[in-house]
Amino acid sequence: MNNMLDIWQSRLQEHIKETRTYMKYMLNDHLVIVLIFFLAGAASWYSKWIRDIPAHFPSFWVMAVLFSL
């Protein structure tokens, strides 16, 4: 049983090691720029949505659910 655990731990370590080598290429690519544009678009959409919320929108309950998470 301990031998199987050792096998899985070594496989996990190898996977993490391999993932780290490729992660720097992903982050050096244009992923960061795409994420910045996505966040800017989401922030713009959210600010427009906040301005146009109807008066009968149950904002109290939405905030209660969000803060309870």
PDB file of N, CA and C in Angstrom:
ATOM      1  N   MET A   1       0.828  -1.204   0.000  1.00  0.00           N
ATOM      2  CA  MET A   1       0.000   0.000   0.000  1.00  0.00           C
ATOM      3  C   MET A   1       0.869   1.263   0.000  1.00  0.00           C
ATOM      4  N   ASN A   2       1.919   1.221   0.752  1.00  0.00           N
ATOM      5  CA  ASN A   2       2.808   2.375   0.806  1.00  0.00           C
ATOM      6  C   ASN A   2       3.516   2.572  -0.529  1.00  0.00           C
ATOM      7  N   ASN A   3       3.802   1.485  -1.213  1.00  0.00           N
ATOM      8  CA  ASN A   3       4.458   1.557  -2.511  1.00  0.00           C
ATOM      9  C   ASN A   3       3.591   2.295  -3.529  1.00  0.00           C
ATOM     10  N   MET A   4       2.293   2.041  -3.504  1.00  0.00           N
ATOM     11  CA  MET A   4       1.373   2.720  -4.422  1.00  0.00           C
ATOM     12  C   MET A   4       1.326   4.219  -4.129  1.00  0.00           C
ATOM     13  N   LEU A   5       1.354   4.568  -2.861  1.00  0.00           N
ATOM     14  CA  LEU A   5       1.366   5.984  -2.482  1.00  0.00           C
ATOM     15  C   LEU A   5       2.635   6.657  -2.995  1.00  0.00           C
ATOM     16  N   ASP A   6       3.752   5.981  -2.894  1.00  0.00           N
ATOM     17  CA  ASP A   6       5.011   6.538  -3.395  1.00  0.00           C
ATOM     18  C   ASP A   6       4.961   6.755  -4.901  1.00  0.00           C
ATOM     19  N   ILE A   7       4.354   5.820  -5.607  1.00  0.00           N
ATOM     20  CA  ILE A   7       4.237   5.957  -7.063  1.00  0.00           C
ATOM     21  C   ILE A   7       3.414   7.185  -7.419  1.00  0.00           C
ATOM     22  N   TRP A   8       2.281   7.378  -6.746  1.00  0.00           N
ATOM     23  CA  TRP A   8       1.428   8.524  -7.061  1.00  0.00           C
ATOM     24  C   TRP A   8       2.093   9.841  -6.680  1.00  0.00           C
ATOM     25  N   GLN A   9       2.813   9.844  -5.572  1.00  0.00           N
ATOM     26  CA  GLN A   9       3.505  11.073  -5.180  1.00  0.00           C
ATOM     27  C   GLN A   9       4.606  11.427  -6.173  1.00  0.00           C
ATOM     28  N   SER A  10       5.337  10.418  -6.650  1.00  0.00           N
ATOM     29  CA  SER A  10       6.384  10.714  -7.633  1.00  0.00           C
ATOM     30  C   SER A  10       5.776  11.186  -8.952  1.00  0.00           C
ATOM     31  N   ARG A  11       4.652  10.614  -9.346  1.00  0.00           N
ATOM     32  CA  ARG A  11       3.979  11.069 -10.572  1.00  0.00           C
ATOM     33  C   ARG A  11       3.480  12.499 -10.428  1.00  0.00           C
ATOM     34  N   LEU A  12       2.952  12.815  -9.259  1.00  0.00           N
ATOM     35  CA  LEU A  12       2.479  14.177  -9.021  1.00  0.00           C
ATOM     36  C   LEU A  12       3.639  15.164  -9.074  1.00  0.00           C
ATOM     37  N   GLN A  13       4.752  14.815  -8.472  1.00  0.00           N
ATOM     38  CA  GLN A  13       5.917  15.697  -8.498  1.00  0.00           C
ATOM     39  C   GLN A  13       6.425  15.909  -9.925  1.00  0.00           C
ATOM     40  N   GLU A  14       6.435  14.862 -10.715  1.00  0.00           N
ATOM     41  CA  GLU A  14       6.853  14.986 -12.115  1.00  0.00           C
ATOM     42  C   GLU A  14       5.882  15.855 -12.911  1.00  0.00           C
ATOM     43  N   HIS A  15       4.596  15.709 -12.637  1.00  0.00           N
ATOM     44  CA  HIS A  15       3.594  16.526 -13.332  1.00  0.00           C
ATOM     45  C   HIS A  15       3.760  18.001 -12.971  1.00  0.00           C
ATOM     46  N   ILE A  16       3.969  18.283 -11.708  1.00  0.00           N
ATOM     47  CA  ILE A  16       4.153  19.672 -11.278  1.00  0.00           C
ATOM     48  C   ILE A  16       5.419  20.255 -11.901  1.00  0.00           C
ATOM     49  N   LYS A  17       6.475  19.460 -11.939  1.00  0.00           N
ATOM     50  CA  LYS A  17       7.734  19.918 -12.538  1.00  0.00           C
ATOM     51  C   LYS A  17       7.558  20.232 -14.022  1.00  0.00           C
ATOM     52  N   GLU A  18       6.850  19.370 -14.735  1.00  0.00           N
ATOM     53  CA  GLU A  18       6.619  19.594 -16.162  1.00  0.00           C
ATOM     54  C   GLU A  18       5.711  20.792 -16.399  1.00  0.00           C
ATOM     55  N   THR A  19       4.704  20.955 -15.555  1.00  0.00           N
ATOM     56  CA  THR A  19       3.778  22.072 -15.699  1.00  0.00           C
ATOM     57  C   THR A  19       4.485  23.399 -15.456  1.00  0.00           C
ATOM     58  N   ARG A  20       5.391  23.433 -14.497  1.00  0.00           N
ATOM     59  CA  ARG A  20       6.123  24.672 -14.212  1.00  0.00           C
ATOM     60  C   ARG A  20       6.955  25.130 -15.401  1.00  0.00           C
ATOM     61  N   THR A  21       7.540  24.183 -16.116  1.00  0.00           N
ATOM     62  CA  THR A  21       8.382  24.592 -17.246  1.00  0.00           C
ATOM     63  C   THR A  21       7.559  25.243 -18.348  1.00  0.00           C
ATOM     64  N   TYR A  22       6.347  24.767 -18.568  1.00  0.00           N
ATOM     65  CA  TYR A  22       5.512  25.338 -19.622  1.00  0.00           C
ATOM     66  C   TYR A  22       4.727  26.554 -19.152  1.00  0.00           C
ATOM     67  N   MET A  23       4.550  26.700 -17.846  1.00  0.00           N
ATOM     68  CA  MET A  23       3.776  27.825 -17.327  1.00  0.00           C
ATOM     69  C   MET A  23       4.458  29.153 -17.641  1.00  0.00           C
ATOM     70  N   LYS A  24       5.777  29.187 -17.595  1.00  0.00           N
ATOM     71  CA  LYS A  24       6.464  30.450 -17.894  1.00  0.00           C
ATOM     72  C   LYS A  24       6.257  30.864 -19.348  1.00  0.00           C
ATOM     73  N   TYR A  25       6.155  29.896 -20.246  1.00  0.00           N
ATOM     74  CA  TYR A  25       5.893  30.232 -21.646  1.00  0.00           C
ATOM     75  C   TYR A  25       4.469  30.742 -21.830  1.00  0.00           C
ATOM     76  N   MET A  26       3.546  30.153 -21.102  1.00  0.00           N
ATOM     77  CA  MET A  26       2.157  30.608 -21.205  1.00  0.00           C
ATOM     78  C   MET A  26       2.020  32.031 -20.693  1.00  0.00           C
ATOM     79  N   LEU A  27       2.680  32.333 -19.588  1.00  0.00           N
ATOM     80  CA  LEU A  27       2.560  33.667 -19.017  1.00  0.00           C
ATOM     81  C   LEU A  27       3.359  34.694 -19.804  1.00  0.00           C
ATOM     82  N   ASN A  28       4.442  34.276 -20.431  1.00  0.00           N
ATOM     83  CA  ASN A  28       5.202  35.202 -21.264  1.00  0.00           C
ATOM     84  C   ASN A  28       4.488  35.496 -22.572  1.00  0.00           C
ATOM     85  N   ASP A  29       3.617  34.621 -22.962  1.00  0.00           N
ATOM     86  CA  ASP A  29       2.852  34.832 -24.182  1.00  0.00           C
ATOM     87  C   ASP A  29       1.852  35.954 -23.928  1.00  0.00           C
ATOM     88  N   HIS A  30       0.863  36.056 -24.715  1.00  0.00           N
ATOM     89  CA  HIS A  30      -0.072  37.166 -24.604  1.00  0.00           C
ATOM     90  C   HIS A  30      -1.240  36.883 -23.665  1.00  0.00           C
ATOM     91  N   LEU A  31      -1.106  35.868 -22.837  1.00  0.00           N
ATOM     92  CA  LEU A  31      -2.181  35.526 -21.912  1.00  0.00           C
ATOM     93  C   LEU A  31      -2.477  36.663 -20.941  1.00  0.00           C
ATOM     94  N   VAL A  32      -1.438  37.289 -20.442  1.00  0.00           N
ATOM     95  CA  VAL A  32      -1.627  38.380 -19.484  1.00  0.00           C
ATOM     96  C   VAL A  32      -2.348  39.552 -20.146  1.00  0.00           C
ATOM     97  N   ILE A  33      -1.991  39.867 -21.365  1.00  0.00           N
ATOM     98  CA  ILE A  33      -2.644  40.973 -22.078  1.00  0.00           C
ATOM     99  C   ILE A  33      -4.113  40.656 -22.321  1.00  0.00           C
ATOM    100  N   VAL A  34      -4.399  39.427 -22.691  1.00  0.00           N
ATOM    101  CA  VAL A  34      -5.788  39.012 -22.913  1.00  0.00           C
ATOM    102  C   VAL A  34      -6.579  39.103 -21.615  1.00  0.00           C
ATOM    103  N   LEU A  35      -5.989  38.672 -20.518  1.00  0.00           N
ATOM    104  CA  LEU A  35      -6.684  38.748 -19.232  1.00  0.00           C
ATOM    105  C   LEU A  35      -6.947  40.190 -18.815  1.00  0.00           C
ATOM    106  N   ILE A  36      -6.017  41.078 -19.088  1.00  0.00           N
ATOM    107  CA  ILE A  36      -6.227  42.491 -18.756  1.00  0.00           C
ATOM    108  C   ILE A  36      -7.388  43.063 -19.565  1.00  0.00           C
ATOM    109  N   PHE A  37      -7.447  42.763 -20.862  1.00  0.00           N
ATOM    110  CA  PHE A  37      -8.565  43.236 -21.681  1.00  0.00           C
ATOM    111  C   PHE A  37      -9.884  42.624 -21.221  1.00  0.00           C
ATOM    112  N   PHE A  38      -9.860  41.355 -20.848  1.00  0.00           N
ATOM    113  CA  PHE A  38     -11.071  40.704 -20.357  1.00  0.00           C
ATOM    114  C   PHE A  38     -11.553  41.352 -19.065  1.00  0.00           C
ATOM    115  N   LEU A  39     -10.651  41.618 -18.139  1.00  0.00           N
ATOM    116  CA  LEU A  39     -11.038  42.258 -16.880  1.00  0.00           C
ATOM    117  C   LEU A  39     -11.545  43.681 -17.111  1.00  0.00           C
ATOM    118  N   ALA A  40     -10.931  44.398 -18.036  1.00  0.00           N
ATOM    119  CA  ALA A  40     -11.399  45.755 -18.340  1.00  0.00           C
ATOM    120  C   ALA A  40     -12.795  45.717 -18.947  1.00  0.00           C
ATOM    121  N   GLY A  41     -13.041  44.778 -19.842  1.00  0.00           N
ATOM    122  CA  GLY A  41     -14.379  44.641 -20.423  1.00  0.00           C
ATOM    123  C   GLY A  41     -15.412  44.242 -19.390  1.00  0.00           C
ATOM    124  N   ALA A  42     -15.041  43.328 -18.496  1.00  0.00           N
ATOM    125  CA  ALA A  42     -15.970  42.910 -17.446  1.00  0.00           C
ATOM    126  C   ALA A  42     -16.266  44.063 -16.493  1.00  0.00           C
ATOM    127  N   ALA A  43     -15.266  44.863 -16.175  1.00  0.00           N
ATOM    128  CA  ALA A  43     -15.482  46.012 -15.296  1.00  0.00           C
ATOM    129  C   ALA A  43     -16.382  47.044 -15.959  1.00  0.00           C
ATOM    130  N   SER A  44     -16.200  47.264 -17.253  1.00  0.00           N
ATOM    131  CA  SER A  44     -17.052  48.202 -17.982  1.00  0.00           C
ATOM    132  C   SER A  44     -18.495  47.711 -18.021  1.00  0.00           C
ATOM    133  N   TRP A  45     -18.687  46.431 -18.319  1.00  0.00           N
ATOM    134  CA  TRP A  45     -20.035  45.860 -18.348  1.00  0.00           C
ATOM    135  C   TRP A  45     -20.685  45.952 -16.970  1.00  0.00           C
ATOM    136  N   TYR A  46     -19.930  45.663 -15.919  1.00  0.00           N
ATOM    137  CA  TYR A  46     -20.470  45.694 -14.566  1.00  0.00           C
ATOM    138  C   TYR A  46     -20.879  47.111 -14.171  1.00  0.00           C
ATOM    139  N   SER A  47     -20.079  48.109 -14.521  1.00  0.00           N
ATOM    140  CA  SER A  47     -20.438  49.481 -14.155  1.00  0.00           C
ATOM    141  C   SER A  47     -21.695  49.939 -14.890  1.00  0.00           C
ATOM    142  N   LYS A  48     -21.863  49.533 -16.149  1.00  0.00           N
ATOM    143  CA  LYS A  48     -23.093  49.873 -16.876  1.00  0.00           C
ATOM    144  C   LYS A  48     -24.291  49.139 -16.290  1.00  0.00           C
ATOM    145  N   TRP A  49     -24.083  47.898 -15.883  1.00  0.00           N
ATOM    146  CA  TRP A  49     -25.168  47.113 -15.291  1.00  0.00           C
ATOM    147  C   TRP A  49     -25.600  47.707 -13.954  1.00  0.00           C
ATOM    148  N   ILE A  50     -24.660  48.191 -13.166  1.00  0.00           N
ATOM    149  CA  ILE A  50     -24.974  48.807 -11.872  1.00  0.00           C
ATOM    150  C   ILE A  50     -25.809  50.065 -12.075  1.00  0.00           C
ATOM    151  N   ARG A  51     -25.495  50.858 -13.106  1.00  0.00           N
ATOM    152  CA  ARG A  51     -26.256  52.085 -13.354  1.00  0.00           C
ATOM    153  C   ARG A  51     -27.689  51.804 -13.776  1.00  0.00           C
ATOM    154  N   ASP A  52     -27.922  50.682 -14.434  1.00  0.00           N
ATOM    155  CA  ASP A  52     -29.242  50.388 -14.993  1.00  0.00           C
ATOM    156  C   ASP A  52     -30.053  49.388 -14.177  1.00  0.00           C
ATOM    157  N   ILE A  53     -29.709  49.176 -12.922  1.00  0.00           N
ATOM    158  CA  ILE A  53     -30.465  48.227 -12.096  1.00  0.00           C
ATOM    159  C   ILE A  53     -31.856  48.808 -11.835  1.00  0.00           C
ATOM    160  N   PRO A  54     -32.903  48.022 -12.063  1.00  0.00           N
ATOM    161  CA  PRO A  54     -34.251  48.521 -11.776  1.00  0.00           C
ATOM    162  C   PRO A  54     -34.478  48.673 -10.268  1.00  0.00           C
ATOM    163  N   ALA A  55     -35.461  49.490  -9.922  1.00  0.00           N
ATOM    164  CA  ALA A  55     -35.730  49.762  -8.502  1.00  0.00           C
ATOM    165  C   ALA A  55     -36.226  48.525  -7.767  1.00  0.00           C
ATOM    166  N   HIS A  56     -36.890  47.622  -8.448  1.00  0.00           N
ATOM    167  CA  HIS A  56     -37.435  46.438  -7.780  1.00  0.00           C
ATOM    168  C   HIS A  56     -36.447  45.270  -7.722  1.00  0.00           C
ATOM    169  N   PHE A  57     -35.192  45.493  -8.114  1.00  0.00           N
ATOM    170  CA  PHE A  57     -34.184  44.432  -8.079  1.00  0.00           C
ATOM    171  C   PHE A  57     -33.864  44.072  -6.626  1.00  0.00           C
ATOM    172  N   PRO A  58     -33.857  42.791  -6.279  1.00  0.00           N
ATOM    173  CA  PRO A  58     -33.627  42.395  -4.874  1.00  0.00           C
ATOM    174  C   PRO A  58     -32.141  42.425  -4.502  1.00  0.00           C
ATOM    175  N   SER A  59     -31.575  43.611  -4.478  1.00  0.00           N
ATOM    176  CA  SER A  59     -30.135  43.729  -4.228  1.00  0.00           C
ATOM    177  C   SER A  59     -29.753  43.278  -2.824  1.00  0.00           C
ATOM    178  N   PHE A  60     -30.660  43.454  -1.860  1.00  0.00           N
ATOM    179  CA  PHE A  60     -30.368  43.010  -0.496  1.00  0.00           C
ATOM    180  C   PHE A  60     -30.125  41.512  -0.462  1.00  0.00           C
ATOM    181  N   TRP A  61     -30.960  40.750  -1.131  1.00  0.00           N
ATOM    182  CA  TRP A  61     -30.834  39.290  -1.106  1.00  0.00           C
ATOM    183  C   TRP A  61     -29.624  38.818  -1.903  1.00  0.00           C
ATOM    184  N   VAL A  62     -29.329  39.497  -2.981  1.00  0.00           N
ATOM    185  CA  VAL A  62     -28.146  39.131  -3.767  1.00  0.00           C
ATOM    186  C   VAL A  62     -26.878  39.371  -2.950  1.00  0.00           C
ATOM    187  N   MET A  63     -26.800  40.511  -2.288  1.00  0.00           N
ATOM    188  CA  MET A  63     -25.634  40.803  -1.455  1.00  0.00           C
ATOM    189  C   MET A  63     -25.543  39.847  -0.275  1.00  0.00           C
ATOM    190  N   ALA A  64     -26.682  39.478   0.302  1.00  0.00           N
ATOM    191  CA  ALA A  64     -26.675  38.529   1.415  1.00  0.00           C
ATOM    192  C   ALA A  64     -26.119  37.180   0.979  1.00  0.00           C
ATOM    193  N   VAL A  65     -26.517  36.737  -0.195  1.00  0.00           N
ATOM    194  CA  VAL A  65     -26.007  35.456  -0.704  1.00  0.00           C
ATOM    195  C   VAL A  65     -24.517  35.555  -1.022  1.00  0.00           C
ATOM    196  N   LEU A  66     -24.106  36.646  -1.656  1.00  0.00           N
ATOM    197  CA  LEU A  66     -22.691  36.801  -2.001  1.00  0.00           C
ATOM    198  C   LEU A  66     -21.800  36.872  -0.768  1.00  0.00           C
ATOM    199  N   PHE A  67     -22.233  37.603   0.240  1.00  0.00           N
ATOM    200  CA  PHE A  67     -21.415  37.721   1.445  1.00  0.00           C
ATOM    201  C   PHE A  67     -21.455  36.471   2.309  1.00  0.00           C
ATOM    202  N   SER A  68     -22.453  35.637   2.120  1.00  0.00           N
ATOM    203  CA  SER A  68     -22.506  34.399   2.905  1.00  0.00           C
ATOM    204  C   SER A  68     -21.567  33.338   2.350  1.00  0.00           C
ATOM    205  N   LEU A  69     -21.117  33.521   1.112  1.00  0.00           N
ATOM    206  CA  LEU A  69     -20.173  32.555   0.530  1.00  0.00           C
ATOM    207  C   LEU A  69     -18.838  32.809   1.089  1.00  0.00           C
TER     208      LEU A  69
END
